[in-house]
Amino acid sequence: MDFGTYFSENALLPGLVKGDFDEDMTAKNYQSELLEESSRYPNSMPYPWLLAKFRQLSLDVYTHNFTLNYPLGYGTASHDLDKYTGKNVYAILRAPRSASTEALVLSVPYRPPSSAHPGTMPSIALMLSLAKFFRRQKYWAKDVIFLVTEHEQLGIQAWLEAYHQTTCGRSGVLDHGDMTGRGGAIQAAINLELHAEKIGHVDVKVEGLNGQLPNLDLVNLV
């Protein structure tokens, strides 16, 4: 079927690239560990486990705190009910042969066992195994940021605003907080959501800001 598309990146051309990923069992082991660990955190993210796994891969690991100031109060004397806090975990694989001027982001929203949405633990297991595989690459020219977010879109929005140091997110509804570690300028991002070990189809959602879509090579690669 002809979609009227093309590849602009030779490194992604079918037939010219050999798949070297060999961390399948590693991903399964990560998932088993995460399933066991998540049972201890029914309503939150297992931060110690995630931080430990990223540090074991010798990545630069950080946490990012943010606050949602709920605009519709409950009419009570206590203001604690009007604030929700969240924390993201991210790790940066620094490009070994560049000055960290550009970066790619691989993100996964964490959903605790109590969440009403399908779980994403297979995605986190795959992310960690990819990080282990990427760690062995010596010639890549971009930073790779592995991001695990809390509270769905709120987490990723707060992280992006903090990463780009926007001023509008300091006193409004979403306080994006401060960030202690950054990589290069973000060129593209992939949000990965797998709900089971075996999948029957892939739904590729191509999204961009103000009509700006990501590089078509990413879609063609999938």
PDB file of C-alpha atoms in Angstrom:
ATOM      1  CA  MET A   1       0.000   0.000   0.000  1.00  0.00           C
ATOM      2  CA  ASP A   2       1.381   3.397  -0.979  1.00  0.00           C
ATOM      3  CA  PHE A   3       0.980   6.053   1.708  1.00  0.00           C
ATOM      4  CA  GLY A   4       2.875   8.702  -0.260  1.00  0.00           C
ATOM      5  CA  THR A   5       5.595   8.892   2.365  1.00  0.00           C
ATOM      6  CA  TYR A   6       9.373   8.672   2.432  1.00  0.00           C
ATOM      7  CA  PHE A   7      12.372   8.137   4.709  1.00  0.00           C
ATOM      8  CA  SER A   8      14.714  11.052   5.280  1.00  0.00           C
ATOM      9  CA  GLU A   9      16.943   9.207   7.757  1.00  0.00           C
ATOM     10  CA  ASN A  10      19.064   6.515   6.123  1.00  0.00           C
ATOM     11  CA  ALA A  11      19.743   4.876   9.468  1.00  0.00           C
ATOM     12  CA  LEU A  12      16.085   3.825   9.633  1.00  0.00           C
ATOM     13  CA  LEU A  13      15.732   2.348   6.144  1.00  0.00           C
ATOM     14  CA  PRO A  14      14.251  -1.168   6.154  1.00  0.00           C
ATOM     15  CA  GLY A  15      16.820  -3.716   5.034  1.00  0.00           C
ATOM     16  CA  LEU A  16      19.770  -1.505   5.919  1.00  0.00           C
ATOM     17  CA  VAL A  17      19.452  -1.760   9.692  1.00  0.00           C
ATOM     18  CA  LYS A  18      20.071  -4.847  11.775  1.00  0.00           C
ATOM     19  CA  GLY A  19      18.055  -5.276  14.925  1.00  0.00           C
ATOM     20  CA  ASP A  20      20.480  -5.872  17.785  1.00  0.00           C
ATOM     21  CA  PHE A  21      18.140  -5.634  20.763  1.00  0.00           C
ATOM     22  CA  ASP A  22      18.762  -8.668  22.966  1.00  0.00           C
ATOM     23  CA  GLU A  23      17.297  -7.678  26.315  1.00  0.00           C
ATOM     24  CA  ASP A  24      13.987  -9.557  26.066  1.00  0.00           C
ATOM     25  CA  MET A  25      14.586 -11.609  29.202  1.00  0.00           C
ATOM     26  CA  THR A  26      15.775  -8.498  31.003  1.00  0.00           C
ATOM     27  CA  ALA A  27      12.438  -6.824  30.283  1.00  0.00           C
ATOM     28  CA  LYS A  28      10.543  -9.843  31.622  1.00  0.00           C
ATOM     29  CA  ASN A  29      12.627  -9.834  34.786  1.00  0.00           C
ATOM     30  CA  TYR A  30      12.032  -6.108  35.268  1.00  0.00           C
ATOM     31  CA  GLN A  31       8.297  -6.623  34.869  1.00  0.00           C
ATOM     32  CA  SER A  32       8.200  -9.434  37.434  1.00  0.00           C
ATOM     33  CA  GLU A  33      10.107  -7.306  39.923  1.00  0.00           C
ATOM     34  CA  LEU A  34       7.921  -4.269  39.274  1.00  0.00           C
ATOM     35  CA  LEU A  35       4.687  -6.237  39.710  1.00  0.00           C
ATOM     36  CA  GLU A  36       5.907  -7.443  43.083  1.00  0.00           C
ATOM     37  CA  GLU A  37       7.157  -4.001  44.095  1.00  0.00           C
ATOM     38  CA  SER A  38       3.974  -2.199  43.027  1.00  0.00           C
ATOM     39  CA  SER A  39       1.916  -4.292  45.457  1.00  0.00           C
ATOM     40  CA  ARG A  40       3.637  -2.350  48.247  1.00  0.00           C
ATOM     41  CA  TYR A  41       2.593   0.974  46.701  1.00  0.00           C
ATOM     42  CA  PRO A  42      -1.093   0.517  45.765  1.00  0.00           C
ATOM     43  CA  ASN A  43      -1.738   4.252  45.328  1.00  0.00           C
ATOM     44  CA  SER A  44       1.631   5.711  44.349  1.00  0.00           C
ATOM     45  CA  MET A  45       4.787   5.146  42.345  1.00  0.00           C
ATOM     46  CA  PRO A  46       7.533   2.825  43.688  1.00  0.00           C
ATOM     47  CA  TYR A  47      10.126   5.597  43.646  1.00  0.00           C
ATOM     48  CA  PRO A  48      12.955   3.750  45.453  1.00  0.00           C
ATOM     49  CA  TRP A  49      12.775   0.824  43.041  1.00  0.00           C
ATOM     50  CA  LEU A  50      12.767   3.007  39.923  1.00  0.00           C
ATOM     51  CA  LEU A  51      15.609   5.196  41.162  1.00  0.00           C
ATOM     52  CA  ALA A  52      17.676   2.148  42.086  1.00  0.00           C
ATOM     53  CA  LYS A  53      17.193   0.495  38.685  1.00  0.00           C
ATOM     54  CA  PHE A  54      18.204   3.613  36.762  1.00  0.00           C
ATOM     55  CA  ARG A  55      21.234   4.124  39.000  1.00  0.00           C
ATOM     56  CA  GLN A  56      22.304   0.526  38.438  1.00  0.00           C
ATOM     57  CA  LEU A  57      22.552   1.423  34.746  1.00  0.00           C
ATOM     58  CA  SER A  58      24.912   4.319  35.602  1.00  0.00           C
ATOM     59  CA  LEU A  59      22.514   6.983  34.340  1.00  0.00           C
ATOM     60  CA  ASP A  60      22.051  10.497  35.711  1.00  0.00           C
ATOM     61  CA  VAL A  61      18.895  10.068  37.809  1.00  0.00           C
ATOM     62  CA  TYR A  62      16.593  12.802  39.121  1.00  0.00           C
ATOM     63  CA  THR A  63      13.164  13.348  40.645  1.00  0.00           C
ATOM     64  CA  HIS A  64      10.834  16.222  39.810  1.00  0.00           C
ATOM     65  CA  ASN A  65       8.086  17.498  42.132  1.00  0.00           C
ATOM     66  CA  PHE A  66       5.035  19.444  41.000  1.00  0.00           C
ATOM     67  CA  THR A  67       1.792  20.721  42.533  1.00  0.00           C
ATOM     68  CA  LEU A  68      -1.734  21.117  41.182  1.00  0.00           C
ATOM     69  CA  ASN A  69      -3.652  24.003  42.744  1.00  0.00           C
ATOM     70  CA  TYR A  70      -7.230  22.863  42.169  1.00  0.00           C
ATOM     71  CA  PRO A  71      -9.143  25.914  40.897  1.00  0.00           C
ATOM     72  CA  LEU A  72     -12.532  24.834  42.302  1.00  0.00           C
ATOM     73  CA  GLY A  73     -12.420  24.853  46.110  1.00  0.00           C
ATOM     74  CA  TYR A  74     -14.513  22.629  48.328  1.00  0.00           C
ATOM     75  CA  GLY A  75     -15.850  25.422  50.504  1.00  0.00           C
ATOM     76  CA  THR A  76     -14.067  24.195  53.631  1.00  0.00           C
ATOM     77  CA  ALA A  77     -11.738  25.932  56.025  1.00  0.00           C
ATOM     78  CA  SER A  78      -8.895  23.597  55.144  1.00  0.00           C
ATOM     79  CA  HIS A  79      -6.904  24.410  52.021  1.00  0.00           C
ATOM     80  CA  ASP A  80      -5.084  21.087  52.017  1.00  0.00           C
ATOM     81  CA  LEU A  81      -7.865  19.548  49.947  1.00  0.00           C
ATOM     82  CA  ASP A  82      -7.245  22.072  47.163  1.00  0.00           C
ATOM     83  CA  LYS A  83      -3.662  20.939  46.475  1.00  0.00           C
ATOM     84  CA  TYR A  84      -2.423  17.763  44.849  1.00  0.00           C
ATOM     85  CA  THR A  85       1.237  16.877  44.642  1.00  0.00           C
ATOM     86  CA  GLY A  86       3.052  14.590  42.255  1.00  0.00           C
ATOM     87  CA  LYS A  87       6.552  13.382  41.529  1.00  0.00           C
ATOM     88  CA  ASN A  88       8.182  12.289  38.282  1.00  0.00           C
ATOM     89  CA  VAL A  89      11.288  10.148  37.918  1.00  0.00           C
ATOM     90  CA  TYR A  90      13.662  10.628  34.989  1.00  0.00           C
ATOM     91  CA  ALA A  91      17.099   9.457  33.979  1.00  0.00           C
ATOM     92  CA  ILE A  92      19.426  10.885  31.330  1.00  0.00           C
ATOM     93  CA  LEU A  93      21.751   8.853  29.146  1.00  0.00           C
ATOM     94  CA  ARG A  94      24.346  11.405  28.094  1.00  0.00           C
ATOM     95  CA  ALA A  95      25.532  11.271  24.490  1.00  0.00           C
ATOM     96  CA  PRO A  96      29.119   9.985  24.632  1.00  0.00           C
ATOM     97  CA  ARG A  97      30.285  11.914  21.564  1.00  0.00           C
ATOM     98  CA  SER A  98      28.543  15.264  21.758  1.00  0.00           C
ATOM     99  CA  ALA A  99      28.046  18.225  24.070  1.00  0.00           C
ATOM    100  CA  SER A 100      24.443  17.347  25.035  1.00  0.00           C
ATOM    101  CA  THR A 101      22.931  19.879  22.672  1.00  0.00           C
ATOM    102  CA  GLU A 102      20.004  17.683  21.563  1.00  0.00           C
ATOM    103  CA  ALA A 103      17.875  15.063  23.255  1.00  0.00           C
ATOM    104  CA  LEU A 104      15.186  12.463  22.641  1.00  0.00           C
ATOM    105  CA  VAL A 105      12.557  11.595  25.267  1.00  0.00           C
ATOM    106  CA  LEU A 106      11.043   8.190  25.975  1.00  0.00           C
ATOM    107  CA  SER A 107       8.195   8.553  28.461  1.00  0.00           C
ATOM    108  CA  VAL A 108       5.767   6.220  30.225  1.00  0.00           C
ATOM    109  CA  PRO A 109       2.898   7.243  32.523  1.00  0.00           C
ATOM    110  CA  TYR A 110       2.952   5.183  35.722  1.00  0.00           C
ATOM    111  CA  ARG A 111      -0.422   3.841  36.823  1.00  0.00           C
ATOM    112  CA  PRO A 112      -0.649   2.254  40.281  1.00  0.00           C
ATOM    113  CA  PRO A 113      -2.679  -0.911  40.881  1.00  0.00           C
ATOM    114  CA  SER A 114      -5.577   1.214  42.155  1.00  0.00           C
ATOM    115  CA  SER A 115      -5.834   3.153  38.877  1.00  0.00           C
ATOM    116  CA  ALA A 116      -8.993   2.837  36.796  1.00  0.00           C
ATOM    117  CA  HIS A 117      -6.928   2.897  33.597  1.00  0.00           C
ATOM    118  CA  PRO A 118      -5.029  -0.072  32.100  1.00  0.00           C
ATOM    119  CA  GLY A 119      -1.647  -0.572  33.715  1.00  0.00           C
ATOM    120  CA  THR A 120       1.613   0.387  32.003  1.00  0.00           C
ATOM    121  CA  MET A 121       4.100  -1.790  33.873  1.00  0.00           C
ATOM    122  CA  PRO A 122       5.159  -3.675  30.704  1.00  0.00           C
ATOM    123  CA  SER A 123       6.091  -0.268  29.258  1.00  0.00           C
ATOM    124  CA  ILE A 124       8.324   0.562  32.203  1.00  0.00           C
ATOM    125  CA  ALA A 125       9.965  -2.859  32.005  1.00  0.00           C
ATOM    126  CA  LEU A 126      10.641  -2.320  28.304  1.00  0.00           C
ATOM    127  CA  MET A 127      11.955   1.197  28.989  1.00  0.00           C
ATOM    128  CA  LEU A 128      14.454  -0.111  31.535  1.00  0.00           C
ATOM    129  CA  SER A 129      15.622  -2.869  29.200  1.00  0.00           C
ATOM    130  CA  LEU A 130      16.019  -0.307  26.392  1.00  0.00           C
ATOM    131  CA  ALA A 131      18.048   1.893  28.736  1.00  0.00           C
ATOM    132  CA  LYS A 132      20.330  -1.054  29.447  1.00  0.00           C
ATOM    133  CA  PHE A 133      20.698  -1.711  25.720  1.00  0.00           C
ATOM    134  CA  PHE A 134      21.233   1.960  24.853  1.00  0.00           C
ATOM    135  CA  ARG A 135      23.925   2.172  27.517  1.00  0.00           C
ATOM    136  CA  ARG A 136      26.167   0.017  25.317  1.00  0.00           C
ATOM    137  CA  GLN A 137      25.927   2.294  22.276  1.00  0.00           C
ATOM    138  CA  LYS A 138      29.067   4.364  21.748  1.00  0.00           C
ATOM    139  CA  TYR A 139      28.376   6.563  18.731  1.00  0.00           C
ATOM    140  CA  TRP A 140      25.022   8.192  19.393  1.00  0.00           C
ATOM    141  CA  ALA A 141      24.949  11.991  19.209  1.00  0.00           C
ATOM    142  CA  LYS A 142      21.843  12.804  21.271  1.00  0.00           C
ATOM    143  CA  ASP A 143      20.962  12.489  24.932  1.00  0.00           C
ATOM    144  CA  VAL A 144      18.195  10.003  25.668  1.00  0.00           C
ATOM    145  CA  ILE A 145      15.865  10.919  28.538  1.00  0.00           C
ATOM    146  CA  PHE A 146      13.837   8.151  30.178  1.00  0.00           C
ATOM    147  CA  LEU A 147      10.830   9.678  31.934  1.00  0.00           C
ATOM    148  CA  VAL A 148       8.265   8.007  34.207  1.00  0.00           C
ATOM    149  CA  THR A 149       5.440  10.404  35.041  1.00  0.00           C
ATOM    150  CA  GLU A 150       2.730  10.496  37.677  1.00  0.00           C
ATOM    151  CA  HIS A 151      -0.878  11.676  37.286  1.00  0.00           C
ATOM    152  CA  GLU A 152      -1.127  11.155  33.523  1.00  0.00           C
ATOM    153  CA  GLN A 153      -1.029  14.381  31.469  1.00  0.00           C
ATOM    154  CA  LEU A 154      -0.406  16.562  34.526  1.00  0.00           C
ATOM    155  CA  GLY A 155       2.933  14.893  35.152  1.00  0.00           C
ATOM    156  CA  ILE A 156       4.243  15.262  31.618  1.00  0.00           C
ATOM    157  CA  GLN A 157       2.956  18.846  31.304  1.00  0.00           C
ATOM    158  CA  ALA A 158       4.637  19.871  34.551  1.00  0.00           C
ATOM    159  CA  TRP A 159       7.877  18.159  33.528  1.00  0.00           C
ATOM    160  CA  LEU A 160       7.947  19.857  30.123  1.00  0.00           C
ATOM    161  CA  GLU A 161       7.229  23.278  31.619  1.00  0.00           C
ATOM    162  CA  ALA A 162       9.992  22.801  34.185  1.00  0.00           C
ATOM    163  CA  TYR A 163      12.392  21.489  31.530  1.00  0.00           C
ATOM    164  CA  HIS A 164      11.825  24.540  29.340  1.00  0.00           C
ATOM    165  CA  GLN A 165      11.730  26.869  32.375  1.00  0.00           C
ATOM    166  CA  THR A 166       8.445  28.510  31.478  1.00  0.00           C
ATOM    167  CA  THR A 167       7.322  31.273  33.833  1.00  0.00           C
ATOM    168  CA  CYS A 168       3.574  30.770  33.418  1.00  0.00           C
ATOM    169  CA  GLY A 169       3.646  27.532  35.396  1.00  0.00           C
ATOM    170  CA  ARG A 170       4.926  28.975  38.683  1.00  0.00           C
ATOM    171  CA  SER A 171       1.835  30.680  40.079  1.00  0.00           C
ATOM    172  CA  GLY A 172      -1.093  29.263  38.141  1.00  0.00           C
ATOM    173  CA  VAL A 173      -3.153  26.101  38.487  1.00  0.00           C
ATOM    174  CA  LEU A 174      -0.190  23.825  37.765  1.00  0.00           C
ATOM    175  CA  ASP A 175       3.012  24.713  39.610  1.00  0.00           C
ATOM    176  CA  HIS A 176       5.671  22.867  37.627  1.00  0.00           C
ATOM    177  CA  GLY A 177       8.307  23.186  40.340  1.00  0.00           C
ATOM    178  CA  ASP A 178      12.052  23.171  39.791  1.00  0.00           C
ATOM    179  CA  MET A 179      14.289  20.737  37.932  1.00  0.00           C
ATOM    180  CA  THR A 180      17.837  19.826  38.912  1.00  0.00           C
ATOM    181  CA  GLY A 181      18.987  18.013  35.770  1.00  0.00           C
ATOM    182  CA  ARG A 182      18.530  18.667  32.063  1.00  0.00           C
ATOM    183  CA  GLY A 183      19.752  17.298  28.760  1.00  0.00           C
ATOM    184  CA  GLY A 184      19.849  18.902  25.333  1.00  0.00           C
ATOM    185  CA  ALA A 185      17.032  20.591  23.434  1.00  0.00           C
ATOM    186  CA  ILE A 186      14.220  18.071  22.915  1.00  0.00           C
ATOM    187  CA  GLN A 187      13.955  17.059  19.256  1.00  0.00           C
ATOM    188  CA  ALA A 188      11.304  14.340  19.522  1.00  0.00           C
ATOM    189  CA  ALA A 189       9.459  12.273  22.115  1.00  0.00           C
ATOM    190  CA  ILE A 190       7.796   8.879  22.197  1.00  0.00           C
ATOM    191  CA  ASN A 191       5.179   8.096  24.833  1.00  0.00           C
ATOM    192  CA  LEU A 192       5.107   4.328  25.224  1.00  0.00           C
ATOM    193  CA  GLU A 193       2.068   2.543  26.643  1.00  0.00           C
ATOM    194  CA  LEU A 194       1.953  -1.252  26.720  1.00  0.00           C
ATOM    195  CA  HIS A 195      -0.701  -2.944  28.832  1.00  0.00           C
ATOM    196  CA  ALA A 196       0.398  -6.577  28.457  1.00  0.00           C
ATOM    197  CA  GLU A 197       3.403  -8.679  27.466  1.00  0.00           C
ATOM    198  CA  LYS A 198       1.736  -9.795  24.236  1.00  0.00           C
ATOM    199  CA  ILE A 199      -0.077  -7.255  22.061  1.00  0.00           C
ATOM    200  CA  GLY A 200      -2.292  -7.770  19.035  1.00  0.00           C
ATOM    201  CA  HIS A 201      -2.036  -4.324  17.464  1.00  0.00           C
ATOM    202  CA  VAL A 202      -0.220  -1.000  17.732  1.00  0.00           C
ATOM    203  CA  ASP A 203      -2.110   2.314  17.789  1.00  0.00           C
ATOM    204  CA  VAL A 204       0.226   5.080  16.648  1.00  0.00           C
ATOM    205  CA  LYS A 205      -1.021   8.518  17.698  1.00  0.00           C
ATOM    206  CA  VAL A 206       0.903  11.270  15.925  1.00  0.00           C
ATOM    207  CA  GLU A 207       0.544  14.507  17.847  1.00  0.00           C
ATOM    208  CA  GLY A 208       2.253  17.876  17.770  1.00  0.00           C
ATOM    209  CA  LEU A 209       1.816  21.415  19.058  1.00  0.00           C
ATOM    210  CA  ASN A 210       0.028  23.942  16.835  1.00  0.00           C
ATOM    211  CA  GLY A 211      -0.013  21.602  13.855  1.00  0.00           C
ATOM    212  CA  GLN A 212       3.686  20.753  14.100  1.00  0.00           C
ATOM    213  CA  LEU A 213       3.943  16.998  13.771  1.00  0.00           C
ATOM    214  CA  PRO A 214       6.968  14.897  14.757  1.00  0.00           C
ATOM    215  CA  ASN A 215       9.462  13.681  12.193  1.00  0.00           C
ATOM    216  CA  LEU A 216       7.702  11.208   9.915  1.00  0.00           C
ATOM    217  CA  ASP A 217      10.642   8.826  10.239  1.00  0.00           C
ATOM    218  CA  LEU A 218       9.474   7.949  13.744  1.00  0.00           C
ATOM    219  CA  VAL A 219       6.083   6.891  12.392  1.00  0.00           C
ATOM    220  CA  ASN A 220       7.614   4.969   9.515  1.00  0.00           C
ATOM    221  CA  LEU A 221       9.896   3.159  11.935  1.00  0.00           C
ATOM    222  CA  VAL A 222       6.904   1.832  13.871  1.00  0.00           C
TER     223      VAL A 222
END
